[in-house]
Amino acid sequence: MLKTIRISAATFVVVFVLAQAIRINTVNPRVDGDIAAPPAVAKLLRGACYDCHSNETVWPWYSQVAPISWLLSSDVDEGRRELNFSAWSTYDPKRQAKKLRETAKEIDENDMPPWYYVLAHADAKLSDAERATLRAWAVDEAGKLPK
């Protein structure tokens, strides 16, 4: 039994060390054009959304440790594909309106920011009032754009 535990532990250590060789890219792409928002809304977006939904990701120290790094990279890649505030100006007005409506829906459903992100980033936890502010802004801005 003890021999099995030692072999398992040694295997884990070897695999963990070898996994560190598979690095993620933490170089952020350039910002093509940020979304215009009132200062209070911009602050909320930056605090709760920009790490995954912009090209201004702040990569924490643990983003250099596999396999956590792989999960973070995957979340950021997916977040940027779904909505990238740093590429806002490249979206046509209909797409902007759609993204704003989707943002309001995500806020309504309490899906963003994800619970696991808030665990590691307490400043990203939005109060009900902050959620209402973001939602109202997104709905208002979407209403100004073509459907």
Backbone as JSON Lines, residues from 0, in Angstrom:
{"i":0,"aa":"M","n":[0.82,-1.21,0.0],"ca":[0.0,0.0,0.0],"c":[0.87,1.27,0.0]}
{"i":1,"aa":"L","n":[1.88,1.29,0.87],"ca":[2.77,2.45,0.96],"c":[3.53,2.64,-0.35]}
{"i":2,"aa":"K","n":[3.92,1.55,-0.97],"ca":[4.63,1.63,-2.25],"c":[3.73,2.25,-3.32]}
{"i":3,"aa":"T","n":[2.46,1.86,-3.34],"ca":[1.49,2.41,-4.3],"c":[1.32,3.91,-4.09]}
{"i":4,"aa":"I","n":[1.26,4.33,-2.86],"ca":[1.1,5.76,-2.54],"c":[2.34,6.53,-3.01]}
{"i":5,"aa":"R","n":[3.52,5.98,-2.78],"ca":[4.76,6.65,-3.2],"c":[4.83,6.76,-4.72]}
{"i":6,"aa":"I","n":[4.47,5.7,-5.41],"ca":[4.49,5.72,-6.88],"c":[3.47,6.73,-7.41]}
{"i":7,"aa":"S","n":[2.3,6.75,-6.8],"ca":[1.26,7.7,-7.21],"c":[1.71,9.14,-6.97]}
{"i":8,"aa":"A","n":[2.31,9.39,-5.81],"ca":[2.78,10.74,-5.49],"c":[3.9,11.15,-6.44]}
{"i":9,"aa":"A","n":[4.82,10.26,-6.71],"ca":[5.93,10.57,-7.63],"c":[5.39,10.84,-9.03]}
{"i":10,"aa":"T","n":[4.43,10.05,-9.46],"ca":[3.82,10.25,-10.78],"c":[3.14,11.6,-10.85]}
{"i":11,"aa":"F","n":[2.4,11.95,-9.8],"ca":[1.73,13.25,-9.76],"c":[2.75,14.39,-9.87]}
{"i":12,"aa":"V","n":[3.83,14.3,-9.11],"ca":[4.85,15.36,-9.12],"c":[5.48,15.47,-10.52]}
{"i":13,"aa":"V","n":[5.8,14.37,-11.13],"ca":[6.41,14.39,-12.46],"c":[5.45,15.0,-13.48]}
{"i":14,"aa":"V","n":[4.18,14.58,-13.45],"ca":[3.19,15.11,-14.39],"c":[2.99,16.61,-14.15]}
{"i":15,"aa":"F","n":[2.92,17.02,-12.87],"ca":[2.74,18.43,-12.54],"c":[3.92,19.26,-13.06]}
{"i":16,"aa":"V","n":[5.13,18.78,-12.85],"ca":[6.32,19.51,-13.31],"c":[6.35,19.58,-14.84]}
{"i":17,"aa":"L","n":[6.07,18.48,-15.49],"ca":[6.04,18.47,-16.96],"c":[4.95,19.38,-17.51]}
{"i":18,"aa":"A","n":[3.83,19.46,-16.81],"ca":[2.72,20.32,-17.27],"c":[3.13,21.79,-17.32]}
{"i":19,"aa":"Q","n":[4.09,22.17,-16.49],"ca":[4.53,23.57,-16.47],"c":[5.18,23.99,-17.78]}
{"i":20,"aa":"A","n":[5.59,23.02,-18.57],"ca":[6.21,23.33,-19.87],"c":[5.18,23.81,-20.89]}
{"i":21,"aa":"I","n":[3.92,23.52,-20.65],"ca":[2.86,23.96,-21.57],"c":[2.36,25.31,-21.07]}
{"i":22,"aa":"R","n":[2.89,26.36,-21.66],"ca":[2.62,27.73,-21.21],"c":[1.45,28.35,-21.98]}
{"i":23,"aa":"I","n":[0.77,29.26,-21.33],"ca":[-0.29,30.01,-22.0],"c":[0.26,31.37,-22.41]}
{"i":24,"aa":"N","n":[-0.4,31.98,-23.36],"ca":[-0.01,33.31,-23.81],"c":[-0.72,34.34,-22.93]}
{"i":25,"aa":"T","n":[0.04,35.12,-22.18],"ca":[-0.56,36.15,-21.34],"c":[-0.3,37.56,-21.88]}
{"i":26,"aa":"V","n":[0.07,37.64,-23.15],"ca":[0.24,38.94,-23.78],"c":[-1.13,39.36,-24.32]}
{"i":27,"aa":"N","n":[-1.6,40.48,-23.81],"ca":[-2.92,40.97,-24.23],"c":[-2.86,41.58,-25.62]}
{"i":28,"aa":"P","n":[-3.88,41.28,-26.46],"ca":[-3.95,41.95,-27.77],"c":[-4.17,43.45,-27.59]}
{"i":29,"aa":"R","n":[-3.95,44.19,-28.64],"ca":[-4.14,45.64,-28.54],"c":[-5.63,45.98,-28.38]}
{"i":30,"aa":"V","n":[-5.88,47.14,-27.84],"ca":[-7.24,47.64,-27.68],"c":[-7.61,48.39,-28.95]}
{"i":31,"aa":"D","n":[-8.66,47.92,-29.63],"ca":[-9.07,48.53,-30.9],"c":[-10.05,49.68,-30.71]}
{"i":32,"aa":"G","n":[-10.72,49.75,-29.61],"ca":[-11.69,50.81,-29.36],"c":[-12.59,50.41,-28.23]}
{"i":33,"aa":"D","n":[-12.45,51.07,-27.12],"ca":[-13.19,50.74,-25.9],"c":[-14.62,51.25,-25.96]}
{"i":34,"aa":"I","n":[-15.48,50.62,-25.18],"ca":[-16.88,51.04,-25.1],"c":[-16.96,52.34,-24.31]}
{"i":35,"aa":"A","n":[-17.81,53.24,-24.75],"ca":[-18.03,54.5,-24.05],"c":[-19.12,54.28,-23.01]}
{"i":36,"aa":"A","n":[-18.81,54.62,-21.78],"ca":[-19.77,54.46,-20.69],"c":[-19.52,55.56,-19.66]}
{"i":37,"aa":"P","n":[-20.56,55.93,-18.92],"ca":[-20.36,56.91,-17.85],"c":[-19.32,56.38,-16.85]}
{"i":38,"aa":"P","n":[-18.63,57.26,-16.16],"ca":[-17.56,56.83,-15.25],"c":[-17.99,55.75,-14.24]}
{"i":39,"aa":"A","n":[-19.16,55.88,-13.66],"ca":[-19.61,54.88,-12.67],"c":[-19.79,53.51,-13.32]}
{"i":40,"aa":"V","n":[-20.34,53.48,-14.52],"ca":[-20.54,52.23,-15.24],"c":[-19.2,51.67,-15.7]}
{"i":41,"aa":"A","n":[-18.34,52.53,-16.22],"ca":[-17.01,52.09,-16.67],"c":[-16.24,51.45,-15.51]}
{"i":42,"aa":"K","n":[-16.35,52.01,-14.33],"ca":[-15.67,51.45,-13.15],"c":[-16.2,50.05,-12.84]}
{"i":43,"aa":"L","n":[-17.52,49.87,-12.91],"ca":[-18.11,48.56,-12.65],"c":[-17.68,47.55,-13.72]}
{"i":44,"aa":"L","n":[-17.7,47.97,-14.97],"ca":[-17.29,47.08,-16.05],"c":[-15.83,46.65,-15.88]}
{"i":45,"aa":"R","n":[-14.97,47.61,-15.56],"ca":[-13.55,47.29,-15.38],"c":[-13.34,46.35,-14.2]}
{"i":46,"aa":"G","n":[-14.07,46.56,-13.13],"ca":[-13.88,45.76,-11.93],"c":[-14.45,44.36,-12.02]}
{"i":47,"aa":"A","n":[-15.54,44.19,-12.75],"ca":[-16.23,42.9,-12.76],"c":[-16.17,42.17,-14.1]}
{"i":48,"aa":"C","n":[-15.81,42.86,-15.17],"ca":[-15.95,42.26,-16.5],"c":[-14.66,42.21,-17.33]}
{"i":49,"aa":"Y","n":[-13.81,43.19,-17.18],"ca":[-12.7,43.37,-18.12],"c":[-11.66,42.26,-18.12]}
{"i":50,"aa":"D","n":[-11.49,41.54,-17.02],"ca":[-10.47,40.48,-17.04],"c":[-10.78,39.41,-18.08]}
{"i":51,"aa":"C","n":[-12.06,39.16,-18.34],"ca":[-12.43,38.15,-19.34],"c":[-13.01,38.77,-20.62]}
{"i":52,"aa":"H","n":[-13.52,39.97,-20.53],"ca":[-14.24,40.56,-21.67],"c":[-13.55,41.81,-22.21]}
{"i":53,"aa":"S","n":[-12.22,41.79,-22.2],"ca":[-11.47,42.89,-22.82],"c":[-10.07,42.39,-23.14]}
{"i":54,"aa":"N","n":[-9.3,43.24,-23.78],"ca":[-7.9,42.93,-24.04],"c":[-7.01,43.54,-22.97]}
{"i":55,"aa":"E","n":[-7.6,43.8,-21.81],"ca":[-6.86,44.4,-20.69],"c":[-6.85,43.46,-19.49]}
{"i":56,"aa":"T","n":[-6.77,42.18,-19.76],"ca":[-6.76,41.17,-18.71],"c":[-5.57,41.38,-17.78]}
{"i":57,"aa":"V","n":[-5.84,41.34,-16.49],"ca":[-4.78,41.34,-15.49],"c":[-4.56,39.87,-15.12]}
{"i":58,"aa":"W","n":[-3.43,39.33,-15.52],"ca":[-3.13,37.92,-15.29],"c":[-2.51,37.76,-13.91]}
{"i":59,"aa":"P","n":[-3.19,37.08,-12.98],"ca":[-2.64,36.89,-11.64],"c":[-1.48,35.9,-11.64]}
{"i":60,"aa":"W","n":[-0.76,35.83,-10.55],"ca":[0.42,34.95,-10.47],"c":[0.06,33.5,-10.79]}
{"i":61,"aa":"Y","n":[-1.12,33.06,-10.35],"ca":[-1.49,31.66,-10.55],"c":[-1.85,31.36,-12.01]}
{"i":62,"aa":"S","n":[-1.88,32.38,-12.84],"ca":[-2.11,32.14,-14.27],"c":[-0.85,31.57,-14.92]}
{"i":63,"aa":"Q","n":[0.21,31.45,-14.15],"ca":[1.45,30.86,-14.65],"c":[1.64,29.41,-14.17]}
{"i":64,"aa":"V","n":[0.63,28.89,-13.47],"ca":[0.73,27.55,-12.91],"c":[-0.28,26.63,-13.59]}
{"i":65,"aa":"A","n":[0.24,25.65,-14.33],"ca":[-0.63,24.66,-14.97],"c":[-1.14,23.69,-13.9]}
{"i":66,"aa":"P","n":[-2.33,23.2,-13.99],"ca":[-3.32,23.33,-15.05],"c":[-4.28,24.52,-14.86]}
{"i":67,"aa":"I","n":[-4.13,25.27,-13.76],"ca":[-4.99,26.43,-13.53],"c":[-4.86,27.41,-14.69]}
{"i":68,"aa":"S","n":[-3.65,27.59,-15.17],"ca":[-3.4,28.53,-16.27],"c":[-4.23,28.17,-17.5]}
{"i":69,"aa":"W","n":[-4.36,26.88,-17.76],"ca":[-5.13,26.44,-18.93],"c":[-6.6,26.81,-18.79]}
{"i":70,"aa":"L","n":[-7.13,26.64,-17.58],"ca":[-8.53,27.0,-17.34],"c":[-8.75,28.5,-17.48]}
{"i":71,"aa":"L","n":[-7.85,29.29,-16.91],"ca":[-7.96,30.74,-17.01],"c":[-7.89,31.2,-18.47]}
{"i":72,"aa":"S","n":[-6.94,30.65,-19.19],"ca":[-6.78,31.02,-20.6],"c":[-8.04,30.67,-21.39]}
{"i":73,"aa":"S","n":[-8.59,29.52,-21.12],"ca":[-9.82,29.1,-21.81],"c":[-10.97,30.04,-21.49]}
{"i":74,"aa":"D","n":[-11.12,30.42,-20.2],"ca":[-12.19,31.34,-19.81],"c":[-12.02,32.71,-20.48]}
{"i":75,"aa":"V","n":[-10.8,33.21,-20.51],"ca":[-10.55,34.52,-21.13],"c":[-10.81,34.46,-22.63]}
{"i":76,"aa":"D","n":[-10.34,33.4,-23.27],"ca":[-10.57,33.25,-24.72],"c":[-12.07,33.22,-25.02]}
{"i":77,"aa":"E","n":[-12.81,32.43,-24.25],"ca":[-14.26,32.34,-24.46],"c":[-14.94,33.68,-24.18]}
{"i":78,"aa":"G","n":[-14.53,34.34,-23.09],"ca":[-15.11,35.63,-22.74],"c":[-14.89,36.66,-23.84]}
{"i":79,"aa":"R","n":[-13.69,36.7,-24.37],"ca":[-13.4,37.66,-25.45],"c":[-14.17,37.33,-26.72]}
{"i":80,"aa":"R","n":[-14.36,36.04,-26.99],"ca":[-15.15,35.66,-28.18],"c":[-16.6,36.1,-28.03]}
{"i":81,"aa":"E","n":[-17.15,35.95,-26.84],"ca":[-18.56,36.31,-26.61],"c":[-18.78,37.82,-26.6]}
{"i":82,"aa":"L","n":[-17.89,38.54,-25.93],"ca":[-18.01,39.99,-25.79],"c":[-16.65,40.55,-25.45]}
{"i":83,"aa":"N","n":[-16.17,41.47,-26.27],"ca":[-14.86,42.07,-26.02],"c":[-15.02,43.59,-26.05]}
{"i":84,"aa":"F","n":[-15.0,44.19,-24.88],"ca":[-15.16,45.64,-24.79],"c":[-14.01,46.38,-25.48]}
{"i":85,"aa":"S","n":[-12.85,45.75,-25.6],"ca":[-11.71,46.38,-26.26],"c":[-11.84,46.37,-27.77]}
{"i":86,"aa":"A","n":[-12.79,45.63,-28.28],"ca":[-13.04,45.58,-29.73],"c":[-14.42,46.16,-30.04]}
{"i":87,"aa":"W","n":[-14.99,46.89,-29.1],"ca":[-16.35,47.41,-29.22],"c":[-16.55,48.19,-30.51]}
{"i":88,"aa":"S","n":[-15.59,49.02,-30.85],"ca":[-15.75,49.87,-32.04],"c":[-15.73,49.06,-33.33]}
{"i":89,"aa":"T","n":[-15.31,47.81,-33.28],"ca":[-15.31,46.97,-34.48],"c":[-16.67,46.29,-34.69]}
{"i":90,"aa":"Y","n":[-17.53,46.33,-33.68],"ca":[-18.88,45.75,-33.8],"c":[-19.79,46.74,-34.53]}
{"i":91,"aa":"D","n":[-20.62,46.24,-35.43],"ca":[-21.59,47.13,-36.06],"c":[-22.69,47.44,-35.04]}
{"i":92,"aa":"P","n":[-23.48,48.51,-35.25],"ca":[-24.49,48.92,-34.27],"c":[-25.49,47.82,-33.89]}
{"i":93,"aa":"K","n":[-25.9,46.99,-34.85],"ca":[-26.83,45.91,-34.51],"c":[-26.19,44.89,-33.57]}
{"i":94,"aa":"R","n":[-24.93,44.6,-33.82],"ca":[-24.22,43.66,-32.94],"c":[-24.02,44.28,-31.55]}
{"i":95,"aa":"Q","n":[-23.71,45.56,-31.51],"ca":[-23.57,46.25,-30.22],"c":[-24.87,46.16,-29.43]}
{"i":96,"aa":"A","n":[-25.99,46.43,-30.1],"ca":[-27.29,46.37,-29.43],"c":[-27.55,44.96,-28.89]}
{"i":97,"aa":"K","n":[-27.25,43.97,-29.71],"ca":[-27.46,42.57,-29.29],"c":[-26.6,42.25,-28.06]}
{"i":98,"aa":"K","n":[-25.35,42.66,-28.09],"ca":[-24.44,42.4,-26.96],"c":[-24.91,43.1,-25.69]}
{"i":99,"aa":"L","n":[-25.43,44.32,-25.84],"ca":[-25.95,45.04,-24.67],"c":[-27.19,44.35,-24.11]}
{"i":100,"aa":"R","n":[-28.07,43.88,-24.98],"ca":[-29.26,43.14,-24.5],"c":[-28.84,41.85,-23.81]}
{"i":101,"aa":"E","n":[-27.86,41.17,-24.38],"ca":[-27.36,39.94,-23.75],"c":[-26.71,40.24,-22.4]}
{"i":102,"aa":"T","n":[-26.02,41.36,-22.31],"ca":[-25.41,41.77,-21.04],"c":[-26.49,41.99,-19.99]}
{"i":103,"aa":"A","n":[-27.55,42.69,-20.36],"ca":[-28.65,42.93,-19.42],"c":[-29.26,41.6,-18.97]}
{"i":104,"aa":"K","n":[-29.41,40.67,-19.89],"ca":[-29.97,39.35,-19.55],"c":[-29.05,38.6,-18.58]}
{"i":105,"aa":"E","n":[-27.75,38.62,-18.86],"ca":[-26.79,37.95,-17.98],"c":[-26.84,38.55,-16.57]}
{"i":106,"aa":"I","n":[-26.99,39.86,-16.5],"ca":[-27.09,40.53,-15.2],"c":[-28.39,40.12,-14.5]}
{"i":107,"aa":"D","n":[-29.5,40.1,-15.25],"ca":[-30.79,39.68,-14.69],"c":[-30.71,38.27,-14.1]}
{"i":108,"aa":"E","n":[-30.02,37.39,-14.81],"ca":[-29.94,35.98,-14.41],"c":[-28.82,35.73,-13.41]}
{"i":109,"aa":"N","n":[-28.12,36.79,-13.03],"ca":[-27.03,36.71,-12.06],"c":[-25.92,35.74,-12.52]}
{"i":110,"aa":"D","n":[-25.73,35.66,-13.84],"ca":[-24.73,34.76,-14.41],"c":[-23.35,35.4,-14.52]}
{"i":111,"aa":"M","n":[-23.3,36.71,-14.49],"ca":[-22.03,37.4,-14.63],"c":[-21.87,38.4,-13.5]}
{"i":112,"aa":"P","n":[-20.68,38.53,-12.97],"ca":[-19.55,37.65,-13.19],"c":[-19.8,36.28,-12.58]}
{"i":113,"aa":"P","n":[-19.13,35.24,-13.09],"ca":[-19.34,33.9,-12.56],"c":[-18.92,33.8,-11.08]}
{"i":114,"aa":"W","n":[-19.59,32.94,-10.36],"ca":[-19.32,32.78,-8.92],"c":[-17.86,32.44,-8.64]}
{"i":115,"aa":"Y","n":[-17.25,31.6,-9.5],"ca":[-15.87,31.19,-9.25],"c":[-14.89,32.33,-9.48]}
{"i":116,"aa":"Y","n":[-15.24,33.29,-10.34],"ca":[-14.4,34.46,-10.54],"c":[-14.47,35.35,-9.31]}
{"i":117,"aa":"V","n":[-15.67,35.52,-8.78],"ca":[-15.86,36.37,-7.6],"c":[-15.13,35.8,-6.39]}
{"i":118,"aa":"L","n":[-15.02,34.48,-6.3],"ca":[-14.29,33.87,-5.18],"c":[-12.86,34.37,-5.12]}
{"i":119,"aa":"A","n":[-12.22,34.52,-6.26],"ca":[-10.83,34.95,-6.31],"c":[-10.68,36.46,-6.46]}
{"i":120,"aa":"H","n":[-11.78,37.15,-6.77],"ca":[-11.74,38.6,-7.0],"c":[-12.91,39.25,-6.27]}
{"i":121,"aa":"A","n":[-12.76,39.45,-4.99],"ca":[-13.86,39.97,-4.16],"c":[-14.37,41.32,-4.66]}
{"i":122,"aa":"D","n":[-13.49,42.12,-5.26],"ca":[-13.9,43.43,-5.77],"c":[-14.83,43.32,-6.97]}
{"i":123,"aa":"A","n":[-14.94,42.14,-7.55],"ca":[-15.83,41.93,-8.69],"c":[-17.26,41.6,-8.26]}
{"i":124,"aa":"K","n":[-17.45,41.37,-6.96],"ca":[-18.8,41.07,-6.47],"c":[-19.64,42.34,-6.55]}
{"i":125,"aa":"L","n":[-20.72,42.25,-7.3],"ca":[-21.58,43.41,-7.52],"c":[-22.75,43.39,-6.54]}
{"i":126,"aa":"S","n":[-23.02,44.55,-5.98],"ca":[-24.2,44.68,-5.11],"c":[-25.45,44.72,-5.99]}
{"i":127,"aa":"D","n":[-26.61,44.6,-5.38],"ca":[-27.86,44.69,-6.15],"c":[-27.97,46.05,-6.84]}
{"i":128,"aa":"A","n":[-27.54,47.1,-6.15],"ca":[-27.6,48.45,-6.74],"c":[-26.65,48.56,-7.93]}
{"i":129,"aa":"E","n":[-25.46,47.97,-7.82],"ca":[-24.51,48.02,-8.93],"c":[-25.03,47.21,-10.12]}
{"i":130,"aa":"R","n":[-25.63,46.06,-9.83],"ca":[-26.22,45.25,-10.9],"c":[-27.32,46.04,-11.61]}
{"i":131,"aa":"A","n":[-28.14,46.73,-10.81],"ca":[-29.23,47.52,-11.38],"c":[-28.68,48.66,-12.24]}
{"i":132,"aa":"T","n":[-27.6,49.28,-11.79],"ca":[-26.97,50.36,-12.56],"c":[-26.46,49.83,-13.9]}
{"i":133,"aa":"L","n":[-25.75,48.71,-13.89],"ca":[-25.24,48.12,-15.13],"c":[-26.37,47.72,-16.06]}
{"i":134,"aa":"R","n":[-27.38,47.08,-15.49],"ca":[-28.51,46.61,-16.3],"c":[-29.22,47.79,-16.96]}
{"i":135,"aa":"A","n":[-29.53,48.82,-16.17],"ca":[-30.24,49.99,-16.7],"c":[-29.42,50.65,-17.81]}
{"i":136,"aa":"W","n":[-28.12,50.77,-17.6],"ca":[-27.26,51.35,-18.63],"c":[-27.29,50.51,-19.9]}
{"i":137,"aa":"A","n":[-27.14,49.19,-19.77],"ca":[-27.12,48.31,-20.96],"c":[-28.43,48.39,-21.72]}
{"i":138,"aa":"V","n":[-29.54,48.37,-21.0],"ca":[-30.87,48.45,-21.65],"c":[-31.02,49.79,-22.35]}
{"i":139,"aa":"D","n":[-30.62,50.87,-21.67],"ca":[-30.73,52.22,-22.24],"c":[-29.89,52.36,-23.5]}
{"i":140,"aa":"E","n":[-28.64,51.89,-23.43],"ca":[-27.75,51.98,-24.59],"c":[-28.24,51.12,-25.74]}
{"i":141,"aa":"A","n":[-28.74,49.93,-25.44],"ca":[-29.27,49.05,-26.5],"c":[-30.46,49.7,-27.18]}
{"i":142,"aa":"G","n":[-31.26,50.43,-26.42],"ca":[-32.43,51.1,-26.98],"c":[-32.08,52.22,-27.94]}
{"i":143,"aa":"K","n":[-30.89,52.73,-27.88],"ca":[-30.43,53.8,-28.76],"c":[-29.91,53.28,-30.1]}
{"i":144,"aa":"L","n":[-29.74,51.96,-30.18],"ca":[-29.14,51.36,-31.37],"c":[-30.19,50.58,-32.15]}
{"i":145,"aa":"P","n":[-29.95,50.36,-33.44],"ca":[-30.91,49.58,-34.25],"c":[-30.96,48.12,-33.78]}
{"i":146,"aa":"K","n":[-32.14,47.53,-33.94],"ca":[-32.29,46.12,-33.55],"c":[-31.82,45.27,-34.62]}
